[in-house]
Short mmCIF file of C-alpha atoms (C1' of nucleotides) in Angstrom, two decimals:
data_model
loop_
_atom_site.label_atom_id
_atom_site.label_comp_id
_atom_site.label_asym_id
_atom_site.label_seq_id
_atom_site.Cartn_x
_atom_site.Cartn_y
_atom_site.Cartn_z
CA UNK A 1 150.48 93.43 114.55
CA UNK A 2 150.32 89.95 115.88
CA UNK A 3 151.91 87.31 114.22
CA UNK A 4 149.88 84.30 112.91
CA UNK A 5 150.35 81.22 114.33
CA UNK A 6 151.88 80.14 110.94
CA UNK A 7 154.01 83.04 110.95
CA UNK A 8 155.56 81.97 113.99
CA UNK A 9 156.47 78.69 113.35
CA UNK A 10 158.37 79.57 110.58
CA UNK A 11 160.17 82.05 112.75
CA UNK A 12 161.12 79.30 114.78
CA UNK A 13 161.86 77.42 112.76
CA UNK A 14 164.25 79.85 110.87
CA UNK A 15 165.81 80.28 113.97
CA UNK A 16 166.20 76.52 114.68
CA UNK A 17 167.47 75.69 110.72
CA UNK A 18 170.49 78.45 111.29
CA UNK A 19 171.37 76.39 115.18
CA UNK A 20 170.57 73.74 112.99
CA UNK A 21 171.99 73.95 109.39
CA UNK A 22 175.48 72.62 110.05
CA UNK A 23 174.59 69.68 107.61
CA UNK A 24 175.52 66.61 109.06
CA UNK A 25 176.45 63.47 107.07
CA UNK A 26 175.91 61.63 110.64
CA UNK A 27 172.77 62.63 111.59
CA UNK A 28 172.00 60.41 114.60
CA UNK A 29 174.58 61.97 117.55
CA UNK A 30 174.11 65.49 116.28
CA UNK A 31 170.83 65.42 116.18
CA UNK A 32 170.79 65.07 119.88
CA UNK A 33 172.54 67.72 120.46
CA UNK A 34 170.54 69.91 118.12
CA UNK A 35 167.34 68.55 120.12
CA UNK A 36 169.24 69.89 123.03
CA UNK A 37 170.10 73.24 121.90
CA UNK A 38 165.98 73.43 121.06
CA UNK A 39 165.53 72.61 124.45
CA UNK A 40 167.07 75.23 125.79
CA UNK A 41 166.05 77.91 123.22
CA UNK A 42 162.38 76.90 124.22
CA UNK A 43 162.59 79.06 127.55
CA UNK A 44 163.77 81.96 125.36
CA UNK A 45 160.49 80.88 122.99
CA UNK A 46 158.17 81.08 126.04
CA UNK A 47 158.78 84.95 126.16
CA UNK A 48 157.75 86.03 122.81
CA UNK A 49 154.59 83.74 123.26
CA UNK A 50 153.55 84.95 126.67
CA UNK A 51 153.22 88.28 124.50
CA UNK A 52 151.17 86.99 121.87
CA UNK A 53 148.69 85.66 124.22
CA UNK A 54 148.62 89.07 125.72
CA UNK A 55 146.44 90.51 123.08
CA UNK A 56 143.24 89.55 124.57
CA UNK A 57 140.89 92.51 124.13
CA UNK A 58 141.62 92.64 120.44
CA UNK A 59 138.93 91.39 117.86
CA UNK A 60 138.29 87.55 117.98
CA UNK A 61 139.22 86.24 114.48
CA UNK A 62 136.65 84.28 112.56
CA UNK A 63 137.31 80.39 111.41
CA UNK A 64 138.36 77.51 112.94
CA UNK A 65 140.19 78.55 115.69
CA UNK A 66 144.09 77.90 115.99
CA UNK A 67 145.51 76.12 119.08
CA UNK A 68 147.89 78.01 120.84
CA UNK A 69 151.38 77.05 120.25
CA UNK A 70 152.35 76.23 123.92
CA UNK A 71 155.59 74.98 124.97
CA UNK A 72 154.86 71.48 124.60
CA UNK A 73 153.53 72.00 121.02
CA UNK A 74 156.17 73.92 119.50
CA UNK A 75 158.40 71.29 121.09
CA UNK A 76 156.40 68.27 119.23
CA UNK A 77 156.77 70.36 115.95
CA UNK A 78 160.37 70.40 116.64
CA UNK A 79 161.33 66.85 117.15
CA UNK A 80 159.04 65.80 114.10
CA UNK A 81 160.39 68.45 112.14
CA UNK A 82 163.40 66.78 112.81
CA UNK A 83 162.42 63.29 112.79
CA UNK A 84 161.20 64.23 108.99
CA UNK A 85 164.32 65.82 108.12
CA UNK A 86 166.69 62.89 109.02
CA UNK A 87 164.34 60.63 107.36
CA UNK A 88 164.07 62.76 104.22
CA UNK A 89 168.25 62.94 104.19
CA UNK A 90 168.10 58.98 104.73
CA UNK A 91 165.67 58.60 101.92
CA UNK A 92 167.74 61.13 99.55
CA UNK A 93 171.15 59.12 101.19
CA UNK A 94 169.13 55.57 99.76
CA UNK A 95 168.47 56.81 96.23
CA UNK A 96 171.45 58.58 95.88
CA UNK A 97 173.29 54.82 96.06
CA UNK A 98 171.02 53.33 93.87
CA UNK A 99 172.03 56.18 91.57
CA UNK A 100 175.88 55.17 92.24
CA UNK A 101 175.35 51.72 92.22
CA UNK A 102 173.37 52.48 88.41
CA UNK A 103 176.36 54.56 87.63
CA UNK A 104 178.80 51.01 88.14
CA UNK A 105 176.09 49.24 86.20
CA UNK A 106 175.99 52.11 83.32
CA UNK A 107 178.27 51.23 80.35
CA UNK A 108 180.55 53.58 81.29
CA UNK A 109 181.71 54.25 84.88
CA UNK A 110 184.62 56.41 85.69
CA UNK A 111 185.87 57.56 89.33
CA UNK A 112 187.62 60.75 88.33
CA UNK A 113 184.47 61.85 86.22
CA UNK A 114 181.54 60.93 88.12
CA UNK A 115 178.03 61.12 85.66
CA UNK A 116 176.20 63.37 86.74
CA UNK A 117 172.67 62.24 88.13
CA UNK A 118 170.40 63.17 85.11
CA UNK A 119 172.63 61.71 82.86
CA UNK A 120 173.23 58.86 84.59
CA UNK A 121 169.67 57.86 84.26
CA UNK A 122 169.68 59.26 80.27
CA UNK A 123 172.77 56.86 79.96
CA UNK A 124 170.63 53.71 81.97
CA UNK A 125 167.67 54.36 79.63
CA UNK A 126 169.65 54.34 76.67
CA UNK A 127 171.56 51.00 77.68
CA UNK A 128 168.59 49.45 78.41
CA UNK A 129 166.80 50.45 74.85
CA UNK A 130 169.84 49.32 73.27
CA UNK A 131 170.07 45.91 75.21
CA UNK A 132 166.18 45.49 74.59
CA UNK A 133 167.15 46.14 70.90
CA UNK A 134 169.74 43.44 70.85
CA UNK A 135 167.35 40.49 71.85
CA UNK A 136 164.47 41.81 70.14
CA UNK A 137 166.46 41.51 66.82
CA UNK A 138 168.40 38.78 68.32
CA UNK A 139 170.99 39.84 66.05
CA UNK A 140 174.68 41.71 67.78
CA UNK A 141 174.59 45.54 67.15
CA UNK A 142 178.00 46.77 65.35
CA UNK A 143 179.67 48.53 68.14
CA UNK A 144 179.20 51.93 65.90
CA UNK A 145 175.40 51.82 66.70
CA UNK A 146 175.52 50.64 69.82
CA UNK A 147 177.77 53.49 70.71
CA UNK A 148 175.44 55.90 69.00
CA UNK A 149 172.35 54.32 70.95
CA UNK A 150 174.12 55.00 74.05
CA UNK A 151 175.27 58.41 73.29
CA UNK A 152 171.20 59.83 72.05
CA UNK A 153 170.44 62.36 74.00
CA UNK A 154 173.18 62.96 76.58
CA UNK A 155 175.23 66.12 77.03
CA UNK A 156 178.52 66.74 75.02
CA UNK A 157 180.14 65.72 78.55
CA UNK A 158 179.02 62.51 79.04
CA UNK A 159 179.15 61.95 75.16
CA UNK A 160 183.00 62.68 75.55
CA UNK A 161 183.04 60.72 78.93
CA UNK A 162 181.83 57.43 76.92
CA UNK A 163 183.47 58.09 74.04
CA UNK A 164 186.85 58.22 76.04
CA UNK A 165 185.57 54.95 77.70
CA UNK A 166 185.66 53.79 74.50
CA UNK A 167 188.37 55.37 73.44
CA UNK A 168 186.15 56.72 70.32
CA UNK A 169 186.58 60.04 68.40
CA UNK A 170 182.88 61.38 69.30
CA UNK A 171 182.44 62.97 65.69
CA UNK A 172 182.82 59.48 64.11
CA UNK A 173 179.38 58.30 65.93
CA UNK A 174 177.49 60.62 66.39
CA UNK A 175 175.05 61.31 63.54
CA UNK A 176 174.79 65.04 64.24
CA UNK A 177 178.21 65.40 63.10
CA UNK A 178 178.17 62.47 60.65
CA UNK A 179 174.80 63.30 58.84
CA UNK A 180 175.85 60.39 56.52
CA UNK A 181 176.86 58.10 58.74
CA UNK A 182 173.56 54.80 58.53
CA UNK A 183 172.24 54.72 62.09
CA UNK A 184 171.65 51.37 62.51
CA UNK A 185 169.82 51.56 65.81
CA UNK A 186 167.04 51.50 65.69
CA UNK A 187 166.38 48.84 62.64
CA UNK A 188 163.76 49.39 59.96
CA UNK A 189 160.52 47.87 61.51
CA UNK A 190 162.03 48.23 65.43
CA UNK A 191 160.11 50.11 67.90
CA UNK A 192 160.55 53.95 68.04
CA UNK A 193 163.07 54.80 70.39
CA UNK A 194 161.26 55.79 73.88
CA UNK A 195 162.01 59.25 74.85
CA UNK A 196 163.21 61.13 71.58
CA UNK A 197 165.43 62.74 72.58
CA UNK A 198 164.13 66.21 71.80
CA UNK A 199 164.09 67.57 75.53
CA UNK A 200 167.79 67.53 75.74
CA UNK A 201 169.96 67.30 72.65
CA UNK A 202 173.98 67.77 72.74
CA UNK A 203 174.38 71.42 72.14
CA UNK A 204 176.75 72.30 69.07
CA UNK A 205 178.86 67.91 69.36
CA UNK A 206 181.28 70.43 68.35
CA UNK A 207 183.62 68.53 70.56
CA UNK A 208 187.30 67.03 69.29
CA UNK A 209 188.60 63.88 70.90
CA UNK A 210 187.96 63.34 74.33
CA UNK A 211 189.95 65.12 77.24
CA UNK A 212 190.81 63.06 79.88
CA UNK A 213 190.23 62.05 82.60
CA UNK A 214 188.50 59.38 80.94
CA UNK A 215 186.02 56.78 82.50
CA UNK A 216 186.18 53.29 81.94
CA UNK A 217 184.05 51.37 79.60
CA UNK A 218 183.20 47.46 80.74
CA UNK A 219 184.99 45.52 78.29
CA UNK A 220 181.76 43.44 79.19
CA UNK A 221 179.79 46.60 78.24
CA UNK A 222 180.70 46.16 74.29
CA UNK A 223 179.60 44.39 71.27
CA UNK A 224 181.68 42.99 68.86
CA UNK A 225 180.41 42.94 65.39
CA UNK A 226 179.38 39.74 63.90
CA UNK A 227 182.43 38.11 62.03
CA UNK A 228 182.28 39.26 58.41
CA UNK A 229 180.42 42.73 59.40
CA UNK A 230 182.81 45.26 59.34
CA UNK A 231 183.40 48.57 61.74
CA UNK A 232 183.03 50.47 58.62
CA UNK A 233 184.57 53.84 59.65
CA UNK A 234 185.85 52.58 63.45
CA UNK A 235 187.66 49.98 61.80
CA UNK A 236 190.99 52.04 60.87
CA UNK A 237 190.18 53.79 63.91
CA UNK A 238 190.66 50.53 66.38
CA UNK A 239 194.20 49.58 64.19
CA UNK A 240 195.37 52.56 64.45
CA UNK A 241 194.48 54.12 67.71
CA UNK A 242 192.80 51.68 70.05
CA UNK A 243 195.13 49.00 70.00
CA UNK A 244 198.52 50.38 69.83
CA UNK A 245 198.34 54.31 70.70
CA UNK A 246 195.55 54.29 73.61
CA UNK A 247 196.03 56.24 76.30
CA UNK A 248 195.66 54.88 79.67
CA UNK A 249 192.52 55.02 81.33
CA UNK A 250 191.34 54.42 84.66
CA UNK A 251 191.34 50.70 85.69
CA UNK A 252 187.67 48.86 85.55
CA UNK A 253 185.71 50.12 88.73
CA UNK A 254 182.84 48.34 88.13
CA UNK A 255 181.93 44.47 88.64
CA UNK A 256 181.25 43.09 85.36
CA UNK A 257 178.16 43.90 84.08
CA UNK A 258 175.16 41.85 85.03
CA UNK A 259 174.36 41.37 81.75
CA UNK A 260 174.09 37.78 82.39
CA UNK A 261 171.54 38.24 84.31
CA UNK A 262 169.40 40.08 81.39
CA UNK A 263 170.15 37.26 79.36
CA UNK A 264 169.44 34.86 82.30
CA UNK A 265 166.44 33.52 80.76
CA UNK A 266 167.89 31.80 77.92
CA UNK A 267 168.53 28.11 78.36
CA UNK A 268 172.01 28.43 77.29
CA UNK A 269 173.73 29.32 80.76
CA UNK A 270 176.16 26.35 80.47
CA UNK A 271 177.95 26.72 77.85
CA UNK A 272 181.54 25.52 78.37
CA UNK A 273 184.46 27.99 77.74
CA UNK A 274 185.74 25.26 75.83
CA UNK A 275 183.34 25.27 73.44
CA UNK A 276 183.83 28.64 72.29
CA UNK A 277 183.31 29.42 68.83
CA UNK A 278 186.64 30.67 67.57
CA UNK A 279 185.16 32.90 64.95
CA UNK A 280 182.74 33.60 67.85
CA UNK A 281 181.42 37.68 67.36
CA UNK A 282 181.22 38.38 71.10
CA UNK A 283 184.82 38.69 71.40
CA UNK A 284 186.19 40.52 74.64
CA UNK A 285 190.05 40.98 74.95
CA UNK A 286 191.54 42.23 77.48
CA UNK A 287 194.64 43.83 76.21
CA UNK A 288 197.06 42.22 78.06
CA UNK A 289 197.90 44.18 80.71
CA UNK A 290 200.25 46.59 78.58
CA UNK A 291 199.90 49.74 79.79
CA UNK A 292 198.59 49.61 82.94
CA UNK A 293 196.87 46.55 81.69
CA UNK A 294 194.14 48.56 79.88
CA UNK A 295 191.17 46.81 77.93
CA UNK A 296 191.61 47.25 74.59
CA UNK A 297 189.13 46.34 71.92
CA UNK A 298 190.20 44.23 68.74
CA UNK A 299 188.05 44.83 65.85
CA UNK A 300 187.25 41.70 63.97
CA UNK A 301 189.66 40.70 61.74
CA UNK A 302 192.60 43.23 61.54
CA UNK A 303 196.09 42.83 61.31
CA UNK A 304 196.48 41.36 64.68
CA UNK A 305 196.84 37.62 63.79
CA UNK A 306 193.94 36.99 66.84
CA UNK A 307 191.54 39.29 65.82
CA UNK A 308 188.11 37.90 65.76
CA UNK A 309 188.77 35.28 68.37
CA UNK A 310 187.84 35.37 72.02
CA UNK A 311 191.20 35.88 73.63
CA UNK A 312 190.07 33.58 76.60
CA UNK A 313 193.60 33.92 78.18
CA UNK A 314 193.73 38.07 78.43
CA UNK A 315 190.46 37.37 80.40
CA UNK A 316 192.67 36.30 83.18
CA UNK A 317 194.50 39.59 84.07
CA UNK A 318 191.52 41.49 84.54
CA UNK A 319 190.59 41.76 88.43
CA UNK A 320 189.53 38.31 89.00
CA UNK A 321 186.33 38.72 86.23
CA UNK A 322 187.51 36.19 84.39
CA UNK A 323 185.26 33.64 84.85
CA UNK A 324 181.98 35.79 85.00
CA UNK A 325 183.13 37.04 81.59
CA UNK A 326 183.74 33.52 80.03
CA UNK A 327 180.39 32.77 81.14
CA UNK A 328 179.12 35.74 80.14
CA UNK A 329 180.38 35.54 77.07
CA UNK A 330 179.49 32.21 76.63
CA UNK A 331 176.04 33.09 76.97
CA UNK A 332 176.31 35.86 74.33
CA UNK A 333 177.94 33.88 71.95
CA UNK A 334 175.22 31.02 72.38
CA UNK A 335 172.57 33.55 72.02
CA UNK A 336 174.17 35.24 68.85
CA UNK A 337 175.39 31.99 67.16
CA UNK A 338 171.17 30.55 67.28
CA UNK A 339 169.83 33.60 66.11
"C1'" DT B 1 181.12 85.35 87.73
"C1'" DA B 2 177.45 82.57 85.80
"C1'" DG B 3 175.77 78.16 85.47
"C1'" DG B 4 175.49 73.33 86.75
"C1'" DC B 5 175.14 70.07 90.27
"C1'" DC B 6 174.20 68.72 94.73
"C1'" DA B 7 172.55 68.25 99.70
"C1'" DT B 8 169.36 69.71 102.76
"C1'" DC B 9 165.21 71.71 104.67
"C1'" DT B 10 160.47 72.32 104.23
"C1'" DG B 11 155.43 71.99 103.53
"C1'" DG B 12 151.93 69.60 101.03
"C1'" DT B 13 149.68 65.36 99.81
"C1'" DC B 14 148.60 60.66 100.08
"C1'" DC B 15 148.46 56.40 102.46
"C1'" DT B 16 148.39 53.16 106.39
"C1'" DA C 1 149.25 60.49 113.85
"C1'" DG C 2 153.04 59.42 111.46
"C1'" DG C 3 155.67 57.88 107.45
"C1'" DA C 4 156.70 58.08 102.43
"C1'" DC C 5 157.05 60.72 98.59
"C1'" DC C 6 157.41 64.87 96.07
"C1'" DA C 7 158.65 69.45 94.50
"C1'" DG C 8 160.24 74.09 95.60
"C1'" DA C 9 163.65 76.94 97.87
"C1'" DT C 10 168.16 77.77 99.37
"C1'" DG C 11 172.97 77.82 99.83
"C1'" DG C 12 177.54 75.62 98.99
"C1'" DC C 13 180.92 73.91 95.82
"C1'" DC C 14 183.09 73.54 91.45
"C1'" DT C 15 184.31 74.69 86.78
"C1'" DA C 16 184.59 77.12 82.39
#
DNA sequence: TAGGCCATCTGGTCCT
DNA sequence: AGGACCAGATGGCCTA
């Protein structure tokens, strides 16, 4: 039986994705040489159509008549095959770093445990939701529900990964396994949350602590509670484990987060480190390069004599963010203090 | 070994 | 005609 054109081309083309399918990360120089090897596999490709067009004296096929595949066509398909491919890889290559550069924007960013794509964007939408939250109400999130608006929806994985980022028990915010936990997030009157979670819920939270490795979340990444408004639960949990007995974790990867820029807008960019609050409630302490010099999070007003203030000196040791983070928080706090 | 994730190829569709 | 975008198919790699 003759083959139809159709047919045939994906025979060749079979034949030229197994020369072919030695992915390359490359592309350009390889791809000559691939276009070379078709080159040469066209002679062999002349044969088997020589035969086809043998078949003369059988019955003429109805329809719109097919052009013959000649040499030269089969060789166009080829090269824009081709051309298509190594633009479709460039394309995939382009989104694939905005994903990664999303990932380093993403509360919680961690080179040994890279987020997986779908929850990498599950994580985004959350943030964003739960940064839209913050200026609708104008009012700073305890970090309990901020963590919990984070964590909606995402795998037990990446509910672990933050949760390690944050050095957080994940049974102590999530409301699946704290049915009487109050969700604060979102507030009574607030906009539904987008999405609802119900495609892809954390099967069985079952989970324990966190295993490591464990990502890193951007000190930058987390709200302190308003002074006065306490951590509730979290509260022994930062004395007693965040502070003193955290394990290390992977240094900050990613540039502070360009949170500024979401609260850009706001005509109180200039606010002077100086002029800090010191019962600010958008404290960010570094903790002072102990271990490793690992970010650790001071709950409002604990037994550490500072607690509650913006530790404006730990910001130093931290990779040179210093000043974006005074300014950032400088914007926070003027944001949260006229609200 | 099954399942998840990923990169790549591919053909279809739409647009310029 | 050619490029961008998309979704399906496929195979490789990794992990529980």
């Amino acid at each position: 039986m003759t083959r139809s054109v159709r047919e045939e081309q994906e025979s060749v083309e079979s034949e030229e994705q197994q020369e072919l399918n030695s992915p390359s990360e490359g592309g350009g120089e390889e791809e000559e040489d691939s276009q070379q090897q078709l080159e040469e596999e066209e002679e062999e490709d002349d044969e088997d159509e020589e035969e086809e067009e043998d078949g003369e004296n059988k019955p003429k096929r109805r329809g719109p008549k097919k052009k013959k595949m000649t040499k030269a066509r089969i060789q166009r398909f080829k090269v824009r095959r081709m051309k298509a491919n190594a633009r479709e890889r460039n394309r995939m290559h382009g989104l694939n770093d905005a994903l990664e550069s999303l990932r380093k924007i993403v509360p919680c960013y961690s080179k040994t445990q890279k987020l997986s794509k779908i929850e990498t964007l599950r994580l985004a939408k959350n943030y964003i939701w739960a940064l839209s939250e913050v200026l609708r109400s104008g009012k700073a999130p305890d970090l309990m529900s901020f963590v919990q608006a984070l964590c909606k929806g995402l795998s037990q994985p990446t509910t672990n990964l933050v949760a390690g980022c944050l050095q957080l028990n994940p049974r102590t915010f999530l409301p699946e396994q704290t049915p009487d936990l109050p969700v604060h997030l979102p507030p009574a009157g607030a906009a539904t949350y987008p999405g609802h979670y119900s495609s892809y819920q954390s099967p069985g939270l079952t989970a324990g602590l966190p295993s490591p490795p464990y990502g890193t979340m951007e000190p930058s990444h987390i709200f302190h509670q308003v002074k006065g408004q306490p951590y509730g639960s979290m509260e022994p949990f930062f004395d007693g484990v965040l502070v003193s007995d955290a394990p290390p974790f992977d240094p900050p990867l990613s540039p502070p987060l360009s949170i500024n820029g979401n609260f850009s807008s706001f005509k109180h960019e200039t606010v002077a480190a100086a002029d800090y609050d010191k019962s600010f409630s958008f404290s960010v302490h570094y903790g002072g390069g102990g271990a490793g010099g690992h970010p650790a999070i001071y709950g409002g007003g604990g037994s550490n004599p500072r607690c509650g203030e913006l530790q404006v000196d730990g910001l130093m040791g931290f990779d040179g963010h210093s000043h974006h983070e005074r300014m950032m928080n400088a914007q926070l706090n003027a944001i949260f203090h006229d609200s």
